[in-house]
PDB file of C-alpha atoms and ligand atoms in Angstrom:
ATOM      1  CA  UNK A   1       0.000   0.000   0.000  1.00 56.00           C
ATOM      2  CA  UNK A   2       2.510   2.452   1.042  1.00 69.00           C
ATOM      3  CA  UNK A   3       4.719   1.383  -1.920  1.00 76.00           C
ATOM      4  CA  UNK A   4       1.874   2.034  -4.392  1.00 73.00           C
ATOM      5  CA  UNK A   5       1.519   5.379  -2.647  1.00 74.00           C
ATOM      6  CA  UNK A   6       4.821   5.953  -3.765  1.00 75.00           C
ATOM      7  CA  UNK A   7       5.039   5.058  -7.076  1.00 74.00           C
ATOM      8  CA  UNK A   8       2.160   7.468  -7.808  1.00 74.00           C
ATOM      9  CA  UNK A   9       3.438  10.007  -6.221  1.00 74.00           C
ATOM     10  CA  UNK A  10       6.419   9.340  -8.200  1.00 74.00           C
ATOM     11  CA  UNK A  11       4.353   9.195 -11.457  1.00 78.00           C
ATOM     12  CA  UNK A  12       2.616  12.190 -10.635  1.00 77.00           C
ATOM     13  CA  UNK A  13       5.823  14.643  -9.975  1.00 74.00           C
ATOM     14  CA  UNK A  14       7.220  13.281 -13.260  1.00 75.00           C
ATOM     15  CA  UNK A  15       4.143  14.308 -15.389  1.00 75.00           C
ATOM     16  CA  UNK A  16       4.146  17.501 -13.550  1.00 77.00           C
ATOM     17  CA  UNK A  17       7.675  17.913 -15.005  1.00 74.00           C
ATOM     18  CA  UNK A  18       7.144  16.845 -18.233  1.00 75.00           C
ATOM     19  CA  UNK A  19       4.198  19.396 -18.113  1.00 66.00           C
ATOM     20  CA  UNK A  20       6.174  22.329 -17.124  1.00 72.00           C
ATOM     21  CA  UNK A  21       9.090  21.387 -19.510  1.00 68.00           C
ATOM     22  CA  UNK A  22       6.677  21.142 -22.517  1.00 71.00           C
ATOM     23  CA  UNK A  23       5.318  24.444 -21.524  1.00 70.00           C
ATOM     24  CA  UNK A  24       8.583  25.924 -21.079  1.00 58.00           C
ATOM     25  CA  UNK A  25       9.590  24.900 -24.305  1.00 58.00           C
ATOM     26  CA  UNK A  26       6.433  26.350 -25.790  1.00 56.00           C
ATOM     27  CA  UNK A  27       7.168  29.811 -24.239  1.00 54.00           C
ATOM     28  CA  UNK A  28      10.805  29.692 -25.823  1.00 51.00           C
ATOM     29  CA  UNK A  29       9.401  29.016 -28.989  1.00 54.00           C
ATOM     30  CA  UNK A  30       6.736  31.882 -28.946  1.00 53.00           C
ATOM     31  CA  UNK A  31       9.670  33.983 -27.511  1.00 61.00           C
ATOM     32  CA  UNK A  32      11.985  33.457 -30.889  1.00 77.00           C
ATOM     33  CA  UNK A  33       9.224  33.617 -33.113  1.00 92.00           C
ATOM     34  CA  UNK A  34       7.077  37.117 -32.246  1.00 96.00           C
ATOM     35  CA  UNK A  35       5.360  36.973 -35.693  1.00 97.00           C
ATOM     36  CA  UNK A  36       3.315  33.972 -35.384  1.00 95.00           C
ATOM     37  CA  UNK A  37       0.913  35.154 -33.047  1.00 96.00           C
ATOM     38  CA  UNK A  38      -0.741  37.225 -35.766  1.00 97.00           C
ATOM     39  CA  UNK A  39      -3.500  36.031 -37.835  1.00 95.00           C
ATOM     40  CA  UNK A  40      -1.774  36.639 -41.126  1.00 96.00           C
ATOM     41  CA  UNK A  41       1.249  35.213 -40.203  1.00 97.00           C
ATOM     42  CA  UNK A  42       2.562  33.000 -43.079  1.00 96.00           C
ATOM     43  CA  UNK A  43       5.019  30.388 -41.967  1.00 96.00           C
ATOM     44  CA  UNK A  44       6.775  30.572 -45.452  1.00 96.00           C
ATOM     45  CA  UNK A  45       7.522  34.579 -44.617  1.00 97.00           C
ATOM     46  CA  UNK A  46       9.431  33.732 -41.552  1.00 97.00           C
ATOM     47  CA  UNK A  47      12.804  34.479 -43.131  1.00 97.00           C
ATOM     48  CA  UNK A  48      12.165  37.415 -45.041  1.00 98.00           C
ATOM     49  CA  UNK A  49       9.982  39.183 -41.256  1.00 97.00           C
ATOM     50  CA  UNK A  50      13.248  38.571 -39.208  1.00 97.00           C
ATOM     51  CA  UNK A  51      15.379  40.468 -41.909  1.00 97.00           C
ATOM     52  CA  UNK A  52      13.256  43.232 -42.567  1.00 98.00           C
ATOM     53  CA  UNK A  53      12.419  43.516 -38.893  1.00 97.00           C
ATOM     54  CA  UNK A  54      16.219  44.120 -38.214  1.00 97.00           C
ATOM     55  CA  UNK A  55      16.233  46.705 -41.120  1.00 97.00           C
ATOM     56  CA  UNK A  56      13.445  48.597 -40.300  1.00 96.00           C
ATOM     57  CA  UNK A  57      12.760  48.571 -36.822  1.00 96.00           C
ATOM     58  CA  UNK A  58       9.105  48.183 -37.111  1.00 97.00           C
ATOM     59  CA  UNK A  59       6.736  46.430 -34.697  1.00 97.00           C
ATOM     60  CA  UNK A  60       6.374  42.763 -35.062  1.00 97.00           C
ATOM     61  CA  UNK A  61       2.536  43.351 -36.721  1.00 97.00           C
ATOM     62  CA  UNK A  62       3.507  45.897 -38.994  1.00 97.00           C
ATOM     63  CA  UNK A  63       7.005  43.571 -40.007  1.00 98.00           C
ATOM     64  CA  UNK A  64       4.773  40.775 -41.019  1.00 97.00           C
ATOM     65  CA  UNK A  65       1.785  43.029 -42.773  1.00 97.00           C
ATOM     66  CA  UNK A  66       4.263  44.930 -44.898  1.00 97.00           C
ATOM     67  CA  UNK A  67       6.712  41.310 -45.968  1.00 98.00           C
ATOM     68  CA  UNK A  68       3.045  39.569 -46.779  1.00 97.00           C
ATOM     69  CA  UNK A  69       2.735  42.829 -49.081  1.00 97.00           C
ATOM     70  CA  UNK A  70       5.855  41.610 -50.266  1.00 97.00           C
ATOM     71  CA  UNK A  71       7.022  45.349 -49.712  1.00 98.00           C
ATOM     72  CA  UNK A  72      10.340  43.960 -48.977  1.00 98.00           C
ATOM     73  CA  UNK A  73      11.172  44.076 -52.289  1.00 97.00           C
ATOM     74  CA  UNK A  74      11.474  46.236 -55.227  1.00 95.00           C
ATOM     75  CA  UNK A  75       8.502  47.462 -56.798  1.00 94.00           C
ATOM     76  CA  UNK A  76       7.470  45.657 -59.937  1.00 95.00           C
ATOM     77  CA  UNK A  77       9.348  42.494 -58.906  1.00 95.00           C
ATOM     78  CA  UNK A  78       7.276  39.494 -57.353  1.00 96.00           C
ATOM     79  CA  UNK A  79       4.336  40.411 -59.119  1.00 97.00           C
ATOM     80  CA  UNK A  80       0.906  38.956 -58.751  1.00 97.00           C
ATOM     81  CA  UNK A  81      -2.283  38.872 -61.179  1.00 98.00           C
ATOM     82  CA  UNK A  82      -5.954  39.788 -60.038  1.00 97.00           C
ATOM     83  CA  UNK A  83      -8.636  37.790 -61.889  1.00 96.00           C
ATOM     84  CA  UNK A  84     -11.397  38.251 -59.689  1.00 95.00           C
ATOM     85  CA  UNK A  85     -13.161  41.722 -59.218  1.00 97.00           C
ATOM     86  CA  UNK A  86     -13.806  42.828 -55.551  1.00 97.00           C
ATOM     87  CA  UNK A  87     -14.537  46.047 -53.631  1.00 98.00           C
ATOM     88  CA  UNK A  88     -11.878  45.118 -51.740  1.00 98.00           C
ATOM     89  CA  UNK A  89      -9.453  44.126 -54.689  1.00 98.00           C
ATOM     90  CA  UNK A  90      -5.775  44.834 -54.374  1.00 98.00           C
ATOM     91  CA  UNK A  91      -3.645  46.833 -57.412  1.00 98.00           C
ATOM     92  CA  UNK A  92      -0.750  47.889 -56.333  1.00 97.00           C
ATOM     93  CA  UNK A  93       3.313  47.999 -57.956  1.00 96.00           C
ATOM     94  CA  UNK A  94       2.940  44.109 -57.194  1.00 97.00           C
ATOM     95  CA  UNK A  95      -0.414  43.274 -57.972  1.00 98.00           C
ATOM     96  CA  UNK A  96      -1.541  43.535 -61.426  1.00 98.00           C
ATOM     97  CA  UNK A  97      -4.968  42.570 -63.778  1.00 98.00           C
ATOM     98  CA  UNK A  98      -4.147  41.409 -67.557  1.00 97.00           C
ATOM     99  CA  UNK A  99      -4.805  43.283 -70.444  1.00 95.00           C
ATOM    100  CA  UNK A 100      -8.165  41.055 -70.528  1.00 95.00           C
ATOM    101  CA  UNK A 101      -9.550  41.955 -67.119  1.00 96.00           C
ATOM    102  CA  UNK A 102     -12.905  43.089 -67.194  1.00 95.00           C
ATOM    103  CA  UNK A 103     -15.169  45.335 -64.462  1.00 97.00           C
ATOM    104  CA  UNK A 104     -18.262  43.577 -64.103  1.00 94.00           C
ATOM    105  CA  UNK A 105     -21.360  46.459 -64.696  1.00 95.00           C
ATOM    106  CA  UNK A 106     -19.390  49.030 -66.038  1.00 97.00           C
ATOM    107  CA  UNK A 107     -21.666  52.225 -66.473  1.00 98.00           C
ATOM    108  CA  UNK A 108     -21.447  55.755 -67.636  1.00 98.00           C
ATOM    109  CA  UNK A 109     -20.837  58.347 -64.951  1.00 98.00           C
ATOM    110  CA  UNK A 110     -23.477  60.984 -66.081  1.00 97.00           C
ATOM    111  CA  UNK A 111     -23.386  63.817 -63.415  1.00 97.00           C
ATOM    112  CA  UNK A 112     -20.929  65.130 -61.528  1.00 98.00           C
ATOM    113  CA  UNK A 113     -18.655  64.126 -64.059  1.00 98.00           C
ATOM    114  CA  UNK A 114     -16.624  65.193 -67.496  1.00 98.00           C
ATOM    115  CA  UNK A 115     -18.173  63.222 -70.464  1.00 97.00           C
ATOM    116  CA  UNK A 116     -16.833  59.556 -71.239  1.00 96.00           C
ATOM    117  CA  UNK A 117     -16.276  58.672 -67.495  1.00 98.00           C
ATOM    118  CA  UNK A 118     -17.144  55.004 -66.367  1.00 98.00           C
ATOM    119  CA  UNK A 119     -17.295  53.525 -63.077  1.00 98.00           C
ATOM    120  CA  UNK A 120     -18.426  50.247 -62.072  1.00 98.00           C
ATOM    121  CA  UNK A 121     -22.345  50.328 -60.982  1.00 98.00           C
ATOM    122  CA  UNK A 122     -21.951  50.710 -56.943  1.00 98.00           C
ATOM    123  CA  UNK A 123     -18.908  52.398 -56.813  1.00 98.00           C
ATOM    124  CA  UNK A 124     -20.899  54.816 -58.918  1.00 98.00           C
ATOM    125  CA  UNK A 125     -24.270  54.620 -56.714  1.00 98.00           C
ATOM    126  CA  UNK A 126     -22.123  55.622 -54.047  1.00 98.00           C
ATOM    127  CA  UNK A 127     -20.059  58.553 -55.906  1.00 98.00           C
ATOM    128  CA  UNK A 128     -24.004  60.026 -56.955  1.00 98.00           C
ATOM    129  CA  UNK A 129     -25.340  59.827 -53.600  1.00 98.00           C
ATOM    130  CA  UNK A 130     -21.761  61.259 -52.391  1.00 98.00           C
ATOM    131  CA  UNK A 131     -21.463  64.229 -54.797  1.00 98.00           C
ATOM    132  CA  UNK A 132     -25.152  64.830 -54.186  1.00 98.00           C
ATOM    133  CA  UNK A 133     -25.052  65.439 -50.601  1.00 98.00           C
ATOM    134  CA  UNK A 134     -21.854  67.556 -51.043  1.00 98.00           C
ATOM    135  CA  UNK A 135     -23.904  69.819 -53.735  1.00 98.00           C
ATOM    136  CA  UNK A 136     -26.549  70.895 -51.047  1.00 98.00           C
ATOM    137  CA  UNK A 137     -23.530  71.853 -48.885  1.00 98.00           C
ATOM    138  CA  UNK A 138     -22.406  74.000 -51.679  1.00 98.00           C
ATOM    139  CA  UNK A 139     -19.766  71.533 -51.965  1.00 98.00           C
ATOM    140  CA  UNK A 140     -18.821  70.443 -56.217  1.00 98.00           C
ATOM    141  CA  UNK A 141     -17.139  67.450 -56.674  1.00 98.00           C
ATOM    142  CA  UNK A 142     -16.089  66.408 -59.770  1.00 98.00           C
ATOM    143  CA  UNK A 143     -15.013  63.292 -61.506  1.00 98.00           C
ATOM    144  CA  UNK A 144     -12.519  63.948 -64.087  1.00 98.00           C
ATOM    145  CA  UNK A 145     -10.788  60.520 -64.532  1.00 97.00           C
ATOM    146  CA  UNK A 146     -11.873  57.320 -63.022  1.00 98.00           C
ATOM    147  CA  UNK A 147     -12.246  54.029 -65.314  1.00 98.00           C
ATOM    148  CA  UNK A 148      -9.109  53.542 -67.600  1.00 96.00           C
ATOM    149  CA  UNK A 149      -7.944  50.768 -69.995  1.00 96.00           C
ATOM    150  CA  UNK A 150      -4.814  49.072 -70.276  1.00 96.00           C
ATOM    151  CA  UNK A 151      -4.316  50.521 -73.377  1.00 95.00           C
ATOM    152  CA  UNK A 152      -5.072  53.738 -72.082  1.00 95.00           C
ATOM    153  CA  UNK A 153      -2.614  53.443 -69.179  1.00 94.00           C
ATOM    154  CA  UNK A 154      -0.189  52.144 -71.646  1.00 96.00           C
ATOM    155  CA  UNK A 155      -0.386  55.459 -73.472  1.00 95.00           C
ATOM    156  CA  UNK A 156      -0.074  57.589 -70.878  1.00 94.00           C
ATOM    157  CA  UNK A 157       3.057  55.234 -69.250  1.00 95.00           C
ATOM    158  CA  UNK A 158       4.862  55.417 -72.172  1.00 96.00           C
ATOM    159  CA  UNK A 159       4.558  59.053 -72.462  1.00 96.00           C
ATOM    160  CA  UNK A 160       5.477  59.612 -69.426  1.00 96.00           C
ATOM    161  CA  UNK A 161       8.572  57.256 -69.411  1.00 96.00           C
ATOM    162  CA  UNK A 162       9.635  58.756 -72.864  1.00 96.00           C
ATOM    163  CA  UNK A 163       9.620  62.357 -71.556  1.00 96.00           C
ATOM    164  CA  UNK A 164      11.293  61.899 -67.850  1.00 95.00           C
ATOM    165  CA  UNK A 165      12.727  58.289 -67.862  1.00 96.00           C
ATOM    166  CA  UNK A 166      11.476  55.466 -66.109  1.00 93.00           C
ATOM    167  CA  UNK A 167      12.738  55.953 -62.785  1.00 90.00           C
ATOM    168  CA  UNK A 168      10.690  59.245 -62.533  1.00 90.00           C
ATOM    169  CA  UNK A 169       7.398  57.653 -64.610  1.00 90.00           C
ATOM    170  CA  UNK A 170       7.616  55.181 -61.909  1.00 88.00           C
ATOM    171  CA  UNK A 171       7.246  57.779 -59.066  1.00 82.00           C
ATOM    172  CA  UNK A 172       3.718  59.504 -60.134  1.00 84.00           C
ATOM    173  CA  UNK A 173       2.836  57.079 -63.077  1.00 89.00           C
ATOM    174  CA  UNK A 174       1.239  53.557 -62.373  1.00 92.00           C
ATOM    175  CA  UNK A 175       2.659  50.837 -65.600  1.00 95.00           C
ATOM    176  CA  UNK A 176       0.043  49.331 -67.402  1.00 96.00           C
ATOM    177  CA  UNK A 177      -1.892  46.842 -65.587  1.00 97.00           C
ATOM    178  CA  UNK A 178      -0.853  48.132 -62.404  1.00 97.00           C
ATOM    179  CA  UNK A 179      -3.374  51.638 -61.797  1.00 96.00           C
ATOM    180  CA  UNK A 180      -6.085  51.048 -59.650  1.00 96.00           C
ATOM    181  CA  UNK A 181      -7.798  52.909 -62.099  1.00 97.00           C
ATOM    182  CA  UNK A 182      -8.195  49.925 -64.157  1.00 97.00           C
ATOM    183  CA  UNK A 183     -10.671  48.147 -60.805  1.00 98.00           C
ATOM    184  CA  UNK A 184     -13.724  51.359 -62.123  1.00 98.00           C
ATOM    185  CA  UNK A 185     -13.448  51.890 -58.499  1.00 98.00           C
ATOM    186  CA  UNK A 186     -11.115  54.949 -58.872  1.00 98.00           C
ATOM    187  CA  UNK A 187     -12.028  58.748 -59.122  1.00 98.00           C
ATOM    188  CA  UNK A 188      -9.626  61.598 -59.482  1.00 98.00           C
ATOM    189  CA  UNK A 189     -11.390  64.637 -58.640  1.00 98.00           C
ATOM    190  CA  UNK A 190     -11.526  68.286 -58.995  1.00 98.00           C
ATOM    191  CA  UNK A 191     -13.933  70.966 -57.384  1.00 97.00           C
ATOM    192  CA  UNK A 192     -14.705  72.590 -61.572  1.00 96.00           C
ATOM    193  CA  UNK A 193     -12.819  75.639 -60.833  1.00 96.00           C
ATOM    194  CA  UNK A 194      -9.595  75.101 -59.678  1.00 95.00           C
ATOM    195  CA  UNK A 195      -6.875  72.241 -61.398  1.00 96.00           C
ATOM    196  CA  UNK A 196      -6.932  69.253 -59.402  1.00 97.00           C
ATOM    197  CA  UNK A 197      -3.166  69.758 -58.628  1.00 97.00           C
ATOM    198  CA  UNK A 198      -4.556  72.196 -56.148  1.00 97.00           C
ATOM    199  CA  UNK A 199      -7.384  70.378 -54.724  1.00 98.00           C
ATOM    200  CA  UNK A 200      -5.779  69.673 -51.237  1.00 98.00           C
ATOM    201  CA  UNK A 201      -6.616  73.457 -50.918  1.00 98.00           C
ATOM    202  CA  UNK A 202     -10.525  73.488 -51.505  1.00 98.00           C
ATOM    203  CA  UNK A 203     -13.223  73.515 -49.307  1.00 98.00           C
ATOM    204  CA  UNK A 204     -14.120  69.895 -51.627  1.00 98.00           C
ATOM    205  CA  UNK A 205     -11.033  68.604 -50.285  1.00 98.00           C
ATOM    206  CA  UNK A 206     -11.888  69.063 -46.663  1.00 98.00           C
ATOM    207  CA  UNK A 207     -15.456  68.105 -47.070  1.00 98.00           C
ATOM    208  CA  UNK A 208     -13.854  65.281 -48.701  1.00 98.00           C
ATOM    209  CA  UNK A 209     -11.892  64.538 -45.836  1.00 98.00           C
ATOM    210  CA  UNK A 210     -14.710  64.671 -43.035  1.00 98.00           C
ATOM    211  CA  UNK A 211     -17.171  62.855 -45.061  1.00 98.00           C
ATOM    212  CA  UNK A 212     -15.628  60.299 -47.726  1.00 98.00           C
ATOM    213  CA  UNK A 213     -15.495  57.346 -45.879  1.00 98.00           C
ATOM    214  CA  UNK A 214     -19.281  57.496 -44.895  1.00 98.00           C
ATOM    215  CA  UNK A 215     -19.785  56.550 -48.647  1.00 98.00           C
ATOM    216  CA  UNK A 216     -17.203  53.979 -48.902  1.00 98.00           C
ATOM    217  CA  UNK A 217     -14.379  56.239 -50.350  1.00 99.00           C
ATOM    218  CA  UNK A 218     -10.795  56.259 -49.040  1.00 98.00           C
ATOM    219  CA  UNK A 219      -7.678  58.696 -49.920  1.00 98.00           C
ATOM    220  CA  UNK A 220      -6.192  56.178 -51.453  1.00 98.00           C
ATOM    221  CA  UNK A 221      -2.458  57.875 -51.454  1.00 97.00           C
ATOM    222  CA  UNK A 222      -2.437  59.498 -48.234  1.00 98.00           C
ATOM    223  CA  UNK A 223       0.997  61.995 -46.743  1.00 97.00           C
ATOM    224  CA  UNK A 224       3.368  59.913 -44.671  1.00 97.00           C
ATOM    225  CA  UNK A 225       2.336  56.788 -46.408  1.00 97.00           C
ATOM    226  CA  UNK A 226       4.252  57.102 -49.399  1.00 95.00           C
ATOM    227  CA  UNK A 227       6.421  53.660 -48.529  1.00 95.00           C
ATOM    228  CA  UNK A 228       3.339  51.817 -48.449  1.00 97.00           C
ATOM    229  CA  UNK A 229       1.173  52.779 -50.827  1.00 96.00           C
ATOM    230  CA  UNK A 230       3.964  53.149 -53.171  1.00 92.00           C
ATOM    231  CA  UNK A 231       2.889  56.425 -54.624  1.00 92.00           C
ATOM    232  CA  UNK A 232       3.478  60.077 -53.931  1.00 91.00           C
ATOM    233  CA  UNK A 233       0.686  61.707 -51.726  1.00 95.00           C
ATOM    234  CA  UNK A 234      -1.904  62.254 -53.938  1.00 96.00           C
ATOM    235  CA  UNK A 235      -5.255  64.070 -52.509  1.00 98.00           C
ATOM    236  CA  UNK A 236      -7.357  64.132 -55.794  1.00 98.00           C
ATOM    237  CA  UNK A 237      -7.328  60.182 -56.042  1.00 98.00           C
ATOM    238  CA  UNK A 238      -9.800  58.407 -54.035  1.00 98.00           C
ATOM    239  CA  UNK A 239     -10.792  54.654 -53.816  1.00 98.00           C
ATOM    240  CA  UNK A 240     -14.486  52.865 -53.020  1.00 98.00           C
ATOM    241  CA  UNK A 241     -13.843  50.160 -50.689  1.00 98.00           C
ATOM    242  CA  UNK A 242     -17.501  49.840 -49.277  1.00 98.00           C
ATOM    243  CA  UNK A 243     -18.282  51.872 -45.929  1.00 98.00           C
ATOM    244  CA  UNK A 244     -17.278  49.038 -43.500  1.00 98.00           C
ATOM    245  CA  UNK A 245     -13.768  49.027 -44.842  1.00 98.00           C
ATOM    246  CA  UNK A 246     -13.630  52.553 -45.183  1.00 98.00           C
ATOM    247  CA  UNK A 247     -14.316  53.457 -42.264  1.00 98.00           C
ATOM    248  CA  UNK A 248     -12.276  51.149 -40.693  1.00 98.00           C
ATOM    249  CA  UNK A 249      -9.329  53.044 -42.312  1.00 98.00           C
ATOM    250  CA  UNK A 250      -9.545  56.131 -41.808  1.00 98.00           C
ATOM    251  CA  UNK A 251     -10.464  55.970 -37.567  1.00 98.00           C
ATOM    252  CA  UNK A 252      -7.113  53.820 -37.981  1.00 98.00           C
ATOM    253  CA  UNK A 253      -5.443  56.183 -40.310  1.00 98.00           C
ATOM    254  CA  UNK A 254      -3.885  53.155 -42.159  1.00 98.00           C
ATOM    255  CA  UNK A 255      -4.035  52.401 -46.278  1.00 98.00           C
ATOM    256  CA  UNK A 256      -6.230  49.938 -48.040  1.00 98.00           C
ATOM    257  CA  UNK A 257      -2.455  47.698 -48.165  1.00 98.00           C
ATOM    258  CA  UNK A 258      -2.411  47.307 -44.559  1.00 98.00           C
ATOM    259  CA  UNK A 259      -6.113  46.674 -44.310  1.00 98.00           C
ATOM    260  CA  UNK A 260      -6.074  44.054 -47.400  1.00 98.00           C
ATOM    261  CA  UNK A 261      -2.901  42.285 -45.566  1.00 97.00           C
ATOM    262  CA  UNK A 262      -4.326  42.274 -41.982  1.00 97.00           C
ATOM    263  CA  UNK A 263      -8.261  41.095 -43.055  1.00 97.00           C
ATOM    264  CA  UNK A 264      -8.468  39.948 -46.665  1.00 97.00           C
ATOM    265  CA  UNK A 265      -5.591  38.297 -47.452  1.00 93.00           C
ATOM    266  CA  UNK A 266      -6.028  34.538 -46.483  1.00 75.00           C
TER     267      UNK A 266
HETATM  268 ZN1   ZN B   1      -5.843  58.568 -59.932  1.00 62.70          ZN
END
């Protein structure tokens, strides 16, 4: 009896053990890899977060959100193609859509617009209802370039690229394949009197900036975000993401990159 007592105690210290060391272990393990314990963590990214962690300093979430954007490395290299429309749809300087790609309900965009401008059907309910309630404000937005084609981008690439080079095409001109505008869910605006080169200085521009986002619409290229987004600030150019992702960004002040990386990339 007093034997068997023993035994069990015996049994029962060395589970206990076992227990702690396997939890130890565990602990370690979560210790030298910080990056796991995010959602979006991809196991075949470990490499590439612990070197751009040491270059860049950044926290462990934003490390492994900006190497799954494969910002890491040079734009145009790594590149991905989009086949499927979404609202939420990612085109970036390493996420492209063919020559072939085609906006589902494409439609003219017949006020608050120059002529020949397209969007796709609820990006453009939205922009109506948007530029609508901005008119009884006094506020006039205007589209003035929103749905483009690849051979349209290709045009105005080129031009670009034969006028300034490529390296400086490359900092205000998206290649072919590669603008958002080619999604229809893209507007540059102006406010009809003034270029759009100064719109950060209308009254547009700040309604803009209270009220976008309650339609869906994001500043796509926003100041300070320039290494994300991979474009120069640009506060004409706004994107429809719906209202629950829009809104979403802009109480976080992040870019549609970091919200695509952290909730629809999968
Ligand atoms: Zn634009």
């Amino acid at each position: 009896m007093k034997k068997g007592m023993l035994i069990l105690i015996g049994l029962i210290t060395i589970v206990s053990i076992l227990c702690f060391m396997k939890q130890e272990k565990k602990k370690e393990s979560k210790k030298n890899n910080p990056y796991e314990v995010f959602s979006f963590y991809k196991k075949e990214n470990l490499d590439r977060y612990e070197k751009y962690y040491k270059l860049k300093k950044l926290s462990y979430k934003d490390t492994v959100l900006r190497v799954n954007l494969n910002l890491d490395y040079s734009y145009y290299t790594h590149t991905k193609e989009v086949t499927n429309f979404d609202i939420l749809m990612l085109v970036n300087k390493y996420n492209y859509v063919s020559k072939d790609f085609k906006v589902p309900s494409l439609k003219e965009v017949k006020e608050y617009a120059r002529d020949g401008m397209y969007l796709e059907s609820e990006c453009l309910e939205a922009f109506l209802k948007m530029a609508h309630d901005a008119s009884i404000e006094g506020i006039n937005l205007r589209a003035i370039s929103t749905y483009r084609t690849y051979e349209y981008q290709e045009n105005l690439y080129n031009d670009y690229a034969k006028k300034e080079g490529i390296k400086e095409a490359d900092t205000y001109s998206a290649r072919p394949g590669f603008s958002e505008h080619h999604t229809g869910l893209v507007i540059d605006m102006d406010n009809i009197t003034s270029n759009y080169l100064n719109f950060e200085k209308t009254n547009e521009f700040a309604w803009m900036d209270d009220n976008a986002y309650k339609y869906g619409f994001i500043l796509r290229y926003p100041k300070g975000k320039e290494d994300i987004t991979g474009y120069i600030y640009e506060p004409w150019h706004y994107r429809y993401v719906g209202i629950k992702a829009a809104t979403y960004i802009k109480k976080n002040n992040i870019t549609l990159e970091e919200y695509y990386s952290e909730f629809v990339d999968k």
